[in-house]
Amino acid sequence: MSTTGITAPAGFTAAALTAGIKPSGNPDMAVVVNNGPEFNAAAVFTRNRVVASPVKLSRKAIEDGQIHAVIFNAGNANACNGSQGDKDAAETQQRIADLLGVQPTDVGVCSTGLIGELLPMDKIRAGVDKLVPALGDNGSAAAEAIMTTDLVKKETLVKGAGWTLGGMGKGVGMMSPSLATMLVCLTTDASATPEMLDTALRAASKVTFDTLDIDGSTSTNDTVFLLASGASGVTPSQEELNAAVLEASEDIARQMQADAEGVTKRVVVTVEGTSTDEQALNAARTLARDNLFKCAMFGSDPNWGRVLAAVGMADADMDPDHISVYFNDQPVCIDTTGAPGAREVDLSGPDIDVLVNLGVEGPGRATVRTTDLSHDYVHINSAYSS
Amino acid sequence: MSTTGITAPAGFTAAALTAGIKPSGNPDMAVVVNNGPEFNAAAVFTRNRVVASPVKLSRKAIEDGQIHAVIFNAGNANACNGSQGDKDAAETQQRIADLLGVQPTDVGVCSTGLIGELLPMDKIRAGVDKLVPALGDNGSAAAEAIMTTDLVKKETLVKGAGWTLGGMGKGVGMMSPSLATMLVCLTTDASATPEMLDTALRAASKVTFDTLDIDGSTSTNDTVFLLASGASGVTPSQEELNAAVLEASEDIARQMQADAEGVTKRVVVTVEGTSTDEQALNAARTLARDNLFKCAMFGSDPNWGRVLAAVGMADADMDPDHISVYFNDQPVCIDTTGAPGAREVDLSGPDIDVLVNLGVEGPGRATVRTTDLSHDYVHINSAYSS
């Protein structure tokens, strides 16, 4: 059994193969199957109002809290393809369901890749047919097959008392860039109701995937599944489940941040000194999305003036004369005025922590993980229909 | 008399010189003086809540609708410098007022450059003293002295019936990047009340400077002044004044867009098919700020999927199944589905028009001018405290 990933927990098998969707010839289809005895599940999806055909199907599939399998393809998002896209996603779902002997509505569907190209259904059909006989302890192969612009595959494993929770993910943004959609599948052999799973997944997503913000762009295809087989026979408490799902989500989110398109710096932005957590999150996101700030981070430049200029536009309570900024715990701006030595702070390392206090008495606090804006980000995302 | 710029209208003189604030040794101080007989004026300022010391002074100065002169420096924003910053701005204002024999509150003050460095007051004082004897037909020299990362100076002239309106500007954003603050000064020899000037300036700014969005970043120092000398003896109608101020503002805004940091493409985004102009503006801004879209424009890539992914996140009424996109008047997406030949649309030229119809019956329509996101943008903005 795998030591990490989606097939490490008992009750799960997976398969992956090259169907020929990616021009690179790399693996591009995968399936994860829950072999039971339980089939409880939860999922969260993109908040974009333009959603891909597979997201529409997966949203319906999760309604009853039961999922037997999730099928993935990379290299084509099957988004903005009209009714033909809906038909192609449904045919894929029906075909794998028939082969597994389950209902189509028991199968989740995830796609990632270019928007606006029809799925090559001949390749998809052939791929589906070959996936089922190949099912086994292939979590790592599945993690590799769902990659797009990812440079490394992303897997995790969290151990509970007598149960485990594994996972895989791909992508590089806040439910995220259009050609680097975030897809995550978490699996556990714990026994848990759909409600428990939903509670744990929503709580974890809120502080991990939802606060990972590479470029402010949100995909049409983002999906996170959590599947529970109950094969361990152990029922954790809600708190234990929450903790494991949070730990696994944090691990996958960190791996995404580290592999983000063109990243040279991992930047953690924390905002406090404002009225509510939501306001703190607004300000942290505003800063994390500010291109001038992100360029300064790329240049290892402790240019705190850009932090002030960015947060000054945020929808958050603040005292404009009493804002403080710290880079890697060193004060660079106190009461909206430069601190001694601010220009000499060394930001040459790969990790930069930014703490902003907006100067208002209040419990609001939030953290967003982002990256710098580099030459490579522009290069990766300006190549023709990359 | 100049054929363009701020000293082309009757009643205005200007001076510019090198005070030594810019490390480059280029000219970095300027003043424009209204010699009357009238001194009516209007101004608009940054919406950032963190504002520079000169903005605080200029806001007070414009309260009575009377401005005799505006003094400019480039190379230092005098922002986030605490009470010393306020004192330095006030001393500059007082010194030039004394030399001109006017009240300090008759002088506007504009600074642009690095945030968080104290003004070199010895250089400023010497500069002020030399400016006044040098006053003359020097509008172009003033336009050059206020440049920071601008590559070219920006001037305009609009002719009315017996009166003229001139202008200069610098900067490259939507009231705009922190080190490329937008400063504009418009001058006219028309006779117009402060109320007429205010009406004309606000109407023009709303559809020109306010909808120029290079990177979503908003400076602490953005300022637009409109000064009227009445020297022509002609009083235009409000409509004539509006038209002239709009034409001059459009001209300056276009020059800023063309000279934006690292620009290789001028991109005009228009959104329609939504309920209100405000919603259309939200969607146009969301698209204009989307880095993935901007990178695609840099790559001349007709990747309309990124347009859909971006507008799907906008706060605007839309029908997610009936969104249409046109690049340079060619349909690339109809009813949220790719149009034939969409991938072959030629975007290799320097100008790209993007029209998005959100598919809802409604009069909402708005246009935003932006640019691509290029290697040079990252380069310019990642150099140490550039």
Short mmCIF file of C-alpha atoms in Angstrom, two decimals, chain B residues 12 32 34 38-45 58-70 72 106-110 165 184-188 192-205 209 222-229 238 241-242 245 249:
data_model
loop_
_atom_site.label_atom_id
_atom_site.label_comp_id
_atom_site.label_asym_id
_atom_site.label_seq_id
_atom_site.Cartn_x
_atom_site.Cartn_y
_atom_site.Cartn_z
CA PHE B 12 -0.20 81.11 -17.72
CA VAL B 32 2.70 76.65 -13.19
CA ASN B 34 -1.99 81.55 -13.28
CA GLU B 38 -9.30 85.11 -12.75
CA PHE B 39 -8.02 82.31 -10.56
CA ASN B 40 -10.86 79.82 -10.56
CA ALA B 41 -9.92 76.17 -10.27
CA ALA B 42 -11.11 72.62 -9.64
CA ALA B 43 -9.28 69.42 -8.70
CA VAL B 44 -9.79 65.70 -8.17
CA PHE B 45 -7.60 63.49 -6.02
CA SER B 58 -3.95 70.58 -2.15
CA ARG B 59 -7.33 69.36 -0.91
CA LYS B 60 -7.43 72.28 1.50
CA ALA B 61 -6.17 74.73 -1.11
CA ILE B 62 -8.94 73.90 -3.58
CA GLU B 63 -11.73 74.30 -1.03
CA ASP B 64 -12.38 77.94 -1.97
CA GLY B 65 -12.13 77.23 -5.71
CA GLN B 66 -9.13 79.59 -6.09
CA ILE B 67 -5.62 78.52 -7.13
CA HIS B 68 -2.84 80.88 -8.25
CA ALA B 69 -0.08 78.32 -8.76
CA VAL B 70 0.75 74.63 -8.53
CA PHE B 72 5.47 70.01 -8.62
CA ASP B 106 -3.64 79.68 -3.14
CA VAL B 107 -0.93 77.15 -4.09
CA GLY B 108 -1.47 73.50 -5.00
CA VAL B 109 1.31 71.03 -4.25
CA CYS B 110 2.01 67.83 -6.21
CA LEU B 165 -7.39 74.60 -22.99
CA VAL B 184 -2.28 66.18 -14.44
CA CYS B 185 -2.58 69.94 -14.79
CA LEU B 186 -5.05 71.47 -17.22
CA THR B 187 -5.06 75.21 -17.90
CA THR B 188 -7.53 77.36 -19.78
CA ALA B 192 -15.47 79.88 -15.86
CA THR B 193 -16.66 79.63 -12.29
CA PRO B 194 -15.16 77.07 -9.92
CA GLU B 195 -18.49 75.20 -10.11
CA MET B 196 -18.35 75.01 -13.91
CA LEU B 197 -14.75 73.83 -13.76
CA ASP B 198 -15.59 71.24 -11.10
CA THR B 199 -18.52 69.91 -13.10
CA ALA B 200 -16.44 69.61 -16.26
CA LEU B 201 -13.45 68.04 -14.52
CA ARG B 202 -15.46 65.41 -12.61
CA ALA B 203 -17.42 64.39 -15.69
CA ALA B 204 -14.26 64.06 -17.78
CA SER B 205 -12.23 62.24 -15.10
CA PHE B 209 -8.49 59.00 -15.85
CA ASP B 222 -2.81 61.20 -7.71
CA THR B 223 -3.97 64.71 -8.48
CA VAL B 224 -5.65 66.47 -11.41
CA PHE B 225 -5.84 70.27 -11.40
CA LEU B 226 -7.87 72.46 -13.78
CA LEU B 227 -6.96 76.16 -13.67
CA ALA B 228 -8.80 78.96 -15.48
CA SER B 229 -7.30 82.43 -16.05
CA GLN B 238 -20.97 74.45 -19.64
CA LEU B 241 -16.27 73.56 -21.39
CA ASN B 242 -17.24 69.93 -20.70
CA VAL B 245 -12.00 69.22 -20.75
CA SER B 249 -8.40 64.47 -20.57
#
